[in-house]
Short mmCIF file of C-alpha atoms in Angstrom, two decimals:
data_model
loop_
_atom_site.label_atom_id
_atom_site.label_comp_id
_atom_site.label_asym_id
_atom_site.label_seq_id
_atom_site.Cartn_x
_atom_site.Cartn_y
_atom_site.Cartn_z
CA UNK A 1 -45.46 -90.73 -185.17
CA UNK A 2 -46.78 -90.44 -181.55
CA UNK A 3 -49.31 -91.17 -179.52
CA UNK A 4 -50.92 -94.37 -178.09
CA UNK A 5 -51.73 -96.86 -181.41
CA UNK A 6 -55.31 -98.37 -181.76
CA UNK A 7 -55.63 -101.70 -179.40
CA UNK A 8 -54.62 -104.69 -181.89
CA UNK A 9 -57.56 -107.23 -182.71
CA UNK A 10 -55.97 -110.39 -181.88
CA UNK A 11 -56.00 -113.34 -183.37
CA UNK A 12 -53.85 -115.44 -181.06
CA UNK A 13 -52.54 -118.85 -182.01
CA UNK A 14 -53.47 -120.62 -178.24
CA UNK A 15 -50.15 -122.68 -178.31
CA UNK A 16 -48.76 -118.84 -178.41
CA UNK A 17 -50.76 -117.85 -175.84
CA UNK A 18 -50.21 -120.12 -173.93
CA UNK A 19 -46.33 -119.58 -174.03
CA UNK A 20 -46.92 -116.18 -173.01
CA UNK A 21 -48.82 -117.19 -170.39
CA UNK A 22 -46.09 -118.78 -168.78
CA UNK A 23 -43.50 -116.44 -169.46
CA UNK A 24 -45.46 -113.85 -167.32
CA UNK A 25 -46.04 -116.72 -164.56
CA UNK A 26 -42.34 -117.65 -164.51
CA UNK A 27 -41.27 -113.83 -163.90
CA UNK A 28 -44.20 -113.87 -161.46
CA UNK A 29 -43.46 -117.24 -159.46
CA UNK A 30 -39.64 -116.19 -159.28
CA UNK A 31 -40.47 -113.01 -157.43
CA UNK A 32 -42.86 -114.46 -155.42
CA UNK A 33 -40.55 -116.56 -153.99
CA UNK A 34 -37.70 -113.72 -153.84
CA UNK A 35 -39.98 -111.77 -152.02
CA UNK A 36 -40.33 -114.98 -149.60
CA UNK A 37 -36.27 -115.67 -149.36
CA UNK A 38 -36.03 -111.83 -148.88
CA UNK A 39 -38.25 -112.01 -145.74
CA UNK A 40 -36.39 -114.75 -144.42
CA UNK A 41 -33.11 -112.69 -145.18
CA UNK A 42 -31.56 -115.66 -147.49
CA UNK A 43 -31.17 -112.47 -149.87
CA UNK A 44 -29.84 -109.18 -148.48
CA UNK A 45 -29.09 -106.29 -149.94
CA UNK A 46 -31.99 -104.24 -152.02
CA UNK A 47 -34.85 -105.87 -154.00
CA UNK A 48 -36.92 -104.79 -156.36
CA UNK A 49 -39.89 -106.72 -157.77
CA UNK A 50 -41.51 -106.54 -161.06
CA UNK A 51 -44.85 -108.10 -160.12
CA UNK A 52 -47.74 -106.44 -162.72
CA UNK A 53 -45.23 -105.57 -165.20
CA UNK A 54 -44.82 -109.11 -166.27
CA UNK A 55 -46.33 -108.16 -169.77
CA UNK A 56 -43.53 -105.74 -170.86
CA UNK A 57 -40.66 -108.27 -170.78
CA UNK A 58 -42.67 -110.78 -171.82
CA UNK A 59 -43.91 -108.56 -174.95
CA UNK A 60 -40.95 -106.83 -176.03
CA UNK A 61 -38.49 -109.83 -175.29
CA UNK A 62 -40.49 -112.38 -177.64
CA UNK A 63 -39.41 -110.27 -180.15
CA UNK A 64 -36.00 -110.27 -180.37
CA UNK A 65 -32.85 -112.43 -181.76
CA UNK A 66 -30.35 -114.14 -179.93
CA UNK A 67 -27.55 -111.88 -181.45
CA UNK A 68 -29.86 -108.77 -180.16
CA UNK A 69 -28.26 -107.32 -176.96
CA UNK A 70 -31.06 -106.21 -173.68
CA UNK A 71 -30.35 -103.34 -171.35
CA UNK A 72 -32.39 -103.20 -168.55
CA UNK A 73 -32.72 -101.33 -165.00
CA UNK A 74 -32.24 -102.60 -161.04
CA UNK A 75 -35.96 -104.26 -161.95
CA UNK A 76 -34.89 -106.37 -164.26
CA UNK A 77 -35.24 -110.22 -162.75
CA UNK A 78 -37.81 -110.58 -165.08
CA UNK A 79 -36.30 -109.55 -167.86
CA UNK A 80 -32.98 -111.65 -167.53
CA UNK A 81 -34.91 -114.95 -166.51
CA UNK A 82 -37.57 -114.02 -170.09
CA UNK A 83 -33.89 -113.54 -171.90
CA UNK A 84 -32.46 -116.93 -170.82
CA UNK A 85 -31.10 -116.40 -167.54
CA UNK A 86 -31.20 -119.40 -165.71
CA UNK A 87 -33.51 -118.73 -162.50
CA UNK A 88 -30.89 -121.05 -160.49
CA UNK A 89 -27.88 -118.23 -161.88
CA UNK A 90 -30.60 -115.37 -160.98
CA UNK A 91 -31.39 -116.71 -156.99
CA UNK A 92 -27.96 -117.78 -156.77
CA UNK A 93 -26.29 -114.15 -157.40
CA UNK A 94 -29.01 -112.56 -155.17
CA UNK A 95 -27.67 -115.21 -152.47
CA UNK A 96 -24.18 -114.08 -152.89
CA UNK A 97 -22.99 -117.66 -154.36
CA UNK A 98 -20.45 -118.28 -157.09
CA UNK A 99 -22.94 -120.28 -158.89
CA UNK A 100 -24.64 -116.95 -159.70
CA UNK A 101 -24.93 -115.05 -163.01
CA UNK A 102 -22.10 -112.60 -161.78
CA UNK A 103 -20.53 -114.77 -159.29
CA UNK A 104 -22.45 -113.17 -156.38
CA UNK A 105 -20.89 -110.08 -156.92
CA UNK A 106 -23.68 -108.33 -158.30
CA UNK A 107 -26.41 -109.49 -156.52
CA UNK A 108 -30.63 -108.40 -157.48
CA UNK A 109 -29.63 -104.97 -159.22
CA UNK A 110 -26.52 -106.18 -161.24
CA UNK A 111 -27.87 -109.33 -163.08
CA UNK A 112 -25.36 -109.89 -166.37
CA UNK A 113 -24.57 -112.75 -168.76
CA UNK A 114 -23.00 -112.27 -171.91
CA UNK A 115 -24.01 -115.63 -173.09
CA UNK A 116 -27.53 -114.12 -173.94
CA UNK A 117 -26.42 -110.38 -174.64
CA UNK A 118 -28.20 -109.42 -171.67
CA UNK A 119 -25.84 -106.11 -170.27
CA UNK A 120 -27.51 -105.62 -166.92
CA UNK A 121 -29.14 -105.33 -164.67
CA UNK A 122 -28.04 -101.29 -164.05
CA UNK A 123 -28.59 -99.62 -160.55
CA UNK A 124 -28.27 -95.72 -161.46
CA UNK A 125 -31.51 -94.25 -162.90
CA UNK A 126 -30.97 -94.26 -166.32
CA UNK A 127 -27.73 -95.19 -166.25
CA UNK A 128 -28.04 -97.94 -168.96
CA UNK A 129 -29.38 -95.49 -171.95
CA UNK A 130 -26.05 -94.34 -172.58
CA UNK A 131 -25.16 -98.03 -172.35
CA UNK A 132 -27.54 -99.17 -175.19
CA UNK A 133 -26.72 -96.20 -177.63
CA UNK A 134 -23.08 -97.09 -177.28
CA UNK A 135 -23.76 -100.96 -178.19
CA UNK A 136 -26.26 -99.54 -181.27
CA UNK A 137 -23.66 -97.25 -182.28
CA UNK A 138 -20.88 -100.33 -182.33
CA UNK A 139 -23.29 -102.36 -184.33
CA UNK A 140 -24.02 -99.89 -186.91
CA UNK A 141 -20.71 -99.17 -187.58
CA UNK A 142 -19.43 -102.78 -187.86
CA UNK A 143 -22.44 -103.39 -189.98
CA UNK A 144 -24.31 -105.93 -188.04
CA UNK A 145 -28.19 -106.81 -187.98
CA UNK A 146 -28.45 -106.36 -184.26
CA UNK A 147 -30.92 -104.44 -182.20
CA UNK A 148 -30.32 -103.21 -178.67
CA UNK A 149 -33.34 -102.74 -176.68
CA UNK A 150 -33.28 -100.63 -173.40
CA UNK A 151 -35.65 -100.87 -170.42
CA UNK A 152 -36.06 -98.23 -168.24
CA UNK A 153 -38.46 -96.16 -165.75
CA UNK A 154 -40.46 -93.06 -165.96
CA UNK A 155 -37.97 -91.81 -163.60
CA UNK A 156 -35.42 -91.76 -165.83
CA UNK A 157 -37.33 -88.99 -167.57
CA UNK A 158 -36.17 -86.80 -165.42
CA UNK A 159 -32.62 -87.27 -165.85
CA UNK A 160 -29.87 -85.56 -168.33
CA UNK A 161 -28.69 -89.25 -169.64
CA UNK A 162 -32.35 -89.23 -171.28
CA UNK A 163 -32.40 -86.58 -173.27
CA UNK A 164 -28.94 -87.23 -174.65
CA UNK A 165 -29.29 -91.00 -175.19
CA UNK A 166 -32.28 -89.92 -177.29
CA UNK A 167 -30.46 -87.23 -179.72
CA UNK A 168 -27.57 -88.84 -180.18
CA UNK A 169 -29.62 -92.43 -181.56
CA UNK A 170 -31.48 -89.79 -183.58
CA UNK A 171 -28.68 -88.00 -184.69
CA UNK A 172 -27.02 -90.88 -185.84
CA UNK A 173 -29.99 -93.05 -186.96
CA UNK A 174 -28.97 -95.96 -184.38
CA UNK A 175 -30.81 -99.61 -184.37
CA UNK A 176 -31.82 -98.79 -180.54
CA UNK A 177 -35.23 -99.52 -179.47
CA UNK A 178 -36.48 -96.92 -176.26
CA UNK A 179 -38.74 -99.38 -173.65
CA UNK A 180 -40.18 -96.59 -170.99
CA UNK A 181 -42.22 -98.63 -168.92
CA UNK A 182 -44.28 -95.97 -167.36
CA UNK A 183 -45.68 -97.16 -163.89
CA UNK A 184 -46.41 -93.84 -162.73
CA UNK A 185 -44.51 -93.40 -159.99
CA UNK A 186 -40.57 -92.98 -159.75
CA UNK A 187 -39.76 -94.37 -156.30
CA UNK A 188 -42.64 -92.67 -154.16
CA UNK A 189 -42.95 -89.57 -156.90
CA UNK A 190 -45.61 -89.41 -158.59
CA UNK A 191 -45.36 -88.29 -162.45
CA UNK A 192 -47.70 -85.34 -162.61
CA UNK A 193 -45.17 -84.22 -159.44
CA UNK A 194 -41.93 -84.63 -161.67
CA UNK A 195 -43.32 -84.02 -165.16
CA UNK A 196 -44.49 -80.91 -166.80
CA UNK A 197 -45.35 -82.77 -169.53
CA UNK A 198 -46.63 -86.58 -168.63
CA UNK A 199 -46.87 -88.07 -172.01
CA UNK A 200 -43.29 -89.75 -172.36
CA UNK A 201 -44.23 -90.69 -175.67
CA UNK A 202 -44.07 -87.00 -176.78
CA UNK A 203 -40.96 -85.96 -175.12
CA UNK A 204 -39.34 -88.59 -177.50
CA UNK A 205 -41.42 -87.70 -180.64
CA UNK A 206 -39.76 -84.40 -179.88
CA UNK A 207 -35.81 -85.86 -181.09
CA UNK A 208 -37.63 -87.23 -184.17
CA UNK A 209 -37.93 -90.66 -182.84
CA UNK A 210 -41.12 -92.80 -184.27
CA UNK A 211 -42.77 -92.88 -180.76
CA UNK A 212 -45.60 -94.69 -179.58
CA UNK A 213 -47.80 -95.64 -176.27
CA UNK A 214 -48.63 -98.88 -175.04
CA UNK A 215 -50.85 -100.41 -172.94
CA UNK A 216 -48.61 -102.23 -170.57
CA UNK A 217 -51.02 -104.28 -169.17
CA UNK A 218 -51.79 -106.10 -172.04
CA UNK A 219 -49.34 -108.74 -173.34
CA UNK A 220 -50.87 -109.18 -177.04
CA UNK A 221 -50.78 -105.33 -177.33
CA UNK A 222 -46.69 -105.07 -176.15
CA UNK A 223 -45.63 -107.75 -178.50
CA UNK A 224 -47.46 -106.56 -181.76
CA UNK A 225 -46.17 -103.33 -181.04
CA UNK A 226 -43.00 -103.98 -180.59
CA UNK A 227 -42.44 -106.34 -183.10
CA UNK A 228 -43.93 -103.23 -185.10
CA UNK A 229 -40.73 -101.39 -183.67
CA UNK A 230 -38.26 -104.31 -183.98
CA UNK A 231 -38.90 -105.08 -187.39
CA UNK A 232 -37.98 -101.27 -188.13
CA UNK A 233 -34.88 -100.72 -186.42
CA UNK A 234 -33.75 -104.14 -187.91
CA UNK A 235 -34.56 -102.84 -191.23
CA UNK A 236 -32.86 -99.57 -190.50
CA UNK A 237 -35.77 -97.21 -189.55
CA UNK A 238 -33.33 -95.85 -187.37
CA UNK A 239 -34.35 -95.45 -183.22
CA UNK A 240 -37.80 -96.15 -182.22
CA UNK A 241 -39.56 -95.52 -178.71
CA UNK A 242 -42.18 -97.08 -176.83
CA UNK A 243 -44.09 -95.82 -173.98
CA UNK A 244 -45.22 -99.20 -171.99
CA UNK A 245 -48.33 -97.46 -169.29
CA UNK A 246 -47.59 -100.71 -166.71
CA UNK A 247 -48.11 -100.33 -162.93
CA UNK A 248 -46.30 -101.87 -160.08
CA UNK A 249 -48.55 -103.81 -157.39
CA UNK A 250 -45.80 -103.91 -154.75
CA UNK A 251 -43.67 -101.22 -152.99
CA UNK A 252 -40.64 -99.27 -155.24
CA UNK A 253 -38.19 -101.85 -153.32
CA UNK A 254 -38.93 -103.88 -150.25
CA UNK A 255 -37.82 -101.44 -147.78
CA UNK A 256 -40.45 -99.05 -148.75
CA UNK A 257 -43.72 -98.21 -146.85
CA UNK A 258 -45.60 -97.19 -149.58
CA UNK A 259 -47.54 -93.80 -147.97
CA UNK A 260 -47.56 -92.36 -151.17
CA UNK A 261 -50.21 -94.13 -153.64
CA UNK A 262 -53.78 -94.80 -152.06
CA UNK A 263 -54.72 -97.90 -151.32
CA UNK A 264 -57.93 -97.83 -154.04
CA UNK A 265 -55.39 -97.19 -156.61
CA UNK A 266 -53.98 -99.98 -156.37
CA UNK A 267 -56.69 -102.37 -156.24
CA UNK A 268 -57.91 -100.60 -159.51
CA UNK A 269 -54.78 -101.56 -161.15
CA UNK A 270 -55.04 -105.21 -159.15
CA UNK A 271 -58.05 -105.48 -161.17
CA UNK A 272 -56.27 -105.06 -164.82
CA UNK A 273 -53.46 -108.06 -164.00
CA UNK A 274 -51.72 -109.05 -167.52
CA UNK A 275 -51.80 -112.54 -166.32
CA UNK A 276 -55.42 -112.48 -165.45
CA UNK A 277 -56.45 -110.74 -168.30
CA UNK A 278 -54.55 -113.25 -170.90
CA UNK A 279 -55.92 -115.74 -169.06
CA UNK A 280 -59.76 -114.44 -169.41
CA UNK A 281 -59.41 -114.01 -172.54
CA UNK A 282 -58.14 -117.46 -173.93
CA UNK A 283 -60.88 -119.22 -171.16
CA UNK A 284 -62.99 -117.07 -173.23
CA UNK A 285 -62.15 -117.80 -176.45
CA UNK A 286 -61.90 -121.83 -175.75
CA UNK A 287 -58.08 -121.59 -175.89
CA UNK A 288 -57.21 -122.36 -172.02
CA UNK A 289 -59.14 -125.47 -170.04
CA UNK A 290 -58.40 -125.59 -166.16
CA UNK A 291 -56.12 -128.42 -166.96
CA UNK A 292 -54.16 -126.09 -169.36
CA UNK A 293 -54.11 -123.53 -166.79
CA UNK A 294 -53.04 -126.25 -163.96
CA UNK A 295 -50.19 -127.50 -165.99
CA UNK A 296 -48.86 -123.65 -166.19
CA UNK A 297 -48.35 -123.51 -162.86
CA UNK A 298 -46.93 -126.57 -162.26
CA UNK A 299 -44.22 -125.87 -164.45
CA UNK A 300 -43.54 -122.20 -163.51
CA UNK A 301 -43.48 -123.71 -159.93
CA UNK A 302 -41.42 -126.20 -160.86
CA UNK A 303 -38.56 -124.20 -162.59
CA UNK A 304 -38.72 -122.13 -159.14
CA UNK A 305 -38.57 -125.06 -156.69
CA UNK A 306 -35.14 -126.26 -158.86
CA UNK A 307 -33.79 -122.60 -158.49
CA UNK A 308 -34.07 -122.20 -154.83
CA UNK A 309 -32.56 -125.72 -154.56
CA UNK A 310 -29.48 -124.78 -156.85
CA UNK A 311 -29.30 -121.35 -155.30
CA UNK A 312 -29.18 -123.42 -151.41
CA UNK A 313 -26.66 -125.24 -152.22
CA UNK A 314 -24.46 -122.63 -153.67
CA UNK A 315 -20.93 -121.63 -152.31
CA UNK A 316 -19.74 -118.13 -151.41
CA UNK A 317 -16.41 -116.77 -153.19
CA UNK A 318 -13.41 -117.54 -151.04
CA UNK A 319 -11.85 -115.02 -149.33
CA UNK A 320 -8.49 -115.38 -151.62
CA UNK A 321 -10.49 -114.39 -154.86
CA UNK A 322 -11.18 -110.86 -153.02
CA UNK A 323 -9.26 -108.70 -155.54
CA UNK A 324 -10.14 -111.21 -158.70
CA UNK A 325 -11.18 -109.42 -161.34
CA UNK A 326 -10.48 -105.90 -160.33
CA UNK A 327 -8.20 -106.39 -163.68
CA UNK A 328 -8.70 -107.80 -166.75
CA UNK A 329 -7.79 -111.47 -167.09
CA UNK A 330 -7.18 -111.38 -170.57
CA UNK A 331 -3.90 -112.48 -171.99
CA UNK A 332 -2.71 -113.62 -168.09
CA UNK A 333 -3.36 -117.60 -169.03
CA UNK A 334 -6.43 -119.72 -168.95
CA UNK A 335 -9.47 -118.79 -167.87
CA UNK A 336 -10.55 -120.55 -164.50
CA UNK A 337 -13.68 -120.10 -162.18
CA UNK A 338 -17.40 -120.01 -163.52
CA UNK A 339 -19.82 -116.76 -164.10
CA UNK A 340 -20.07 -114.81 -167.53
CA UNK A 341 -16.62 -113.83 -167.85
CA UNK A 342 -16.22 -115.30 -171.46
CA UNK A 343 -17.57 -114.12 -175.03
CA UNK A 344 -17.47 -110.48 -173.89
CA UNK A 345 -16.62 -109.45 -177.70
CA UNK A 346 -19.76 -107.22 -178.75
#
């Protein structure tokens, strides 16, 4: 099956909508803020912001089990804070600090923590397909209930890794679930520019994959879709693939210029914000009263004020621990030191 699925008529528990509500805010605050430290160069290095694609994560990652394993791209603050990331471990491994997820050593396009299955965080364009079909492949043939879901661009399209990633699940009827989320443009390419043929959804239909598109924007939409897809890996439906048509309101990273999208493009997409639009529609509905919405924002503030706090007060690695873990510490005594070197059994 391929092709975009009719739009869902929702009947949304407000409690539940709520809670999605400020799941997108709390991805949205975060980066806010990151893009604030950034500026003040309290985090170096590259940054890239998922601001307009809040709805993805927040869709796709309601969805899933603890024991379920995430695979994501360099965008992917969002997704490891909507996981269960703490946003002190996120600012504090874009600072550099021990106290981060990866000990500083990762920094914003290596965020990992095997306490929540959450395998990066991967910087090369499609690098973490491969990745995701490997951890699907190990779960099928132990014989666990698991689903690995994968994150990735548009730009990935492009690549070899793609295309492989994609037979081989087939092939081997693996519990991997495919997230494109499509925002049009990979870097400052458009897709028409790098695609022949712009419906992603159709490329994967193409390795026999049950293949659908999304609209990104639209939180209810990604999550009864994708429990849709969820439900039939788990049950062993084999791969599935979703096509998530999102749209990021910022630059690629923040050392882009951004000549390549106009201006009016942008403020058309402005116009369809998930967070705005959820919100719309429970004030609509009777679900949301100004002091609902208030109390949202106070919390998703909140959590953010407490991260930058942890993250300032974090330490950098000393200079002795230079060469630590270039090796495996396994089997050379106890464990010492903090970040997410434990439970790294699949």
């Amino acid at each position: 099956m391929t092709g975009p699925l009719d739009p869902p008529a929702h009947t949304l528990d407000p409690a539940h909508g709520r809670h999605l509500l400020l799941q997108m805010l709390r991805v949205r605050r975060l980066e806010e803020k990151c893009v604030e430290l950034y500026s003040a160069a309290k985090i170096r290095g590259f940054l890239h912001v998922y601001i307009g694609e809040e709805a993805v994560a927040a869709g796709v990652l309601e969805t899933l089990a603890p024991e379920d394993a995430v695979v994501a791209t360099y965008r992917e603050h969002g997704h490891a804070l909507l996981r269960g990331v703490p946003a002190g471990a996120i600012l504090a491994e874009m600072y550099g600090f021990v106290e981060g997820c990866c000990r500083g050593r990762g920094g914003s396009m290596h965020l990992f923590d095997a306490a929540t299955r959450f395998f990066g965080g991967n910087a090369i364009v499609a690098g973490g397909l491969p990745l995701a079909v490997g951890l699907a492949l190990a779960d099928k043939m132990a014989g666990r209930s698991r689903v690995t879901v994968c994150f990735f661009g548009e730009g990935a399209v492009a690549e070899g890794e793609f295309h492989e990633s994609l037979n081989l699940a087939a092939l081997w009827q693996l519990p991997v679930l495919f997230c494109c989320e499509n925002n049009l443009y990979a870097m400052g390419t458009a897709l028409g520019r790098s695609e022949s043929q712009t419906d992603i959804a159709l490329k994967a239909a193409a390795y026999e994959i049950a293949a659908w598109a999304v609209d990104g924007m639209d939180v209810l939409a990604v999550e009864e879709t994708a429990r849709r897809a969820v439900d039939a890996v788990r049950s062993g439906g084999g791969p599935h693939f979703l096509e998530l048509r999102t749209y990021r309101f910022r630059a690629h990273s923040m050392f882009d210029p951004e000549r390549y999208r106009d201006k009016a493009e942008v403020a058309r997409w402005l116009e369809r914000d998930p967070i705005t639009l959820l919100r719309a529609t429970m004030e609509a509905a009777g679900q949301l009263s100004p002091q609902d919405w208030d109390q949202l924002e106070a919390d998703a503030d909140a959590e953010v004020a407490a991260a930058v706090e942890f993250a300032e007060a974090g330490t950098p690695e000393p200079l002795q621990d230079l060469t630590r873990f270039v090796y495996s510490e396994r089997g050379a005594g106890p464990k010492t030191g903090g970040g997410t070197g434990e439970g790294l059994e699949p």
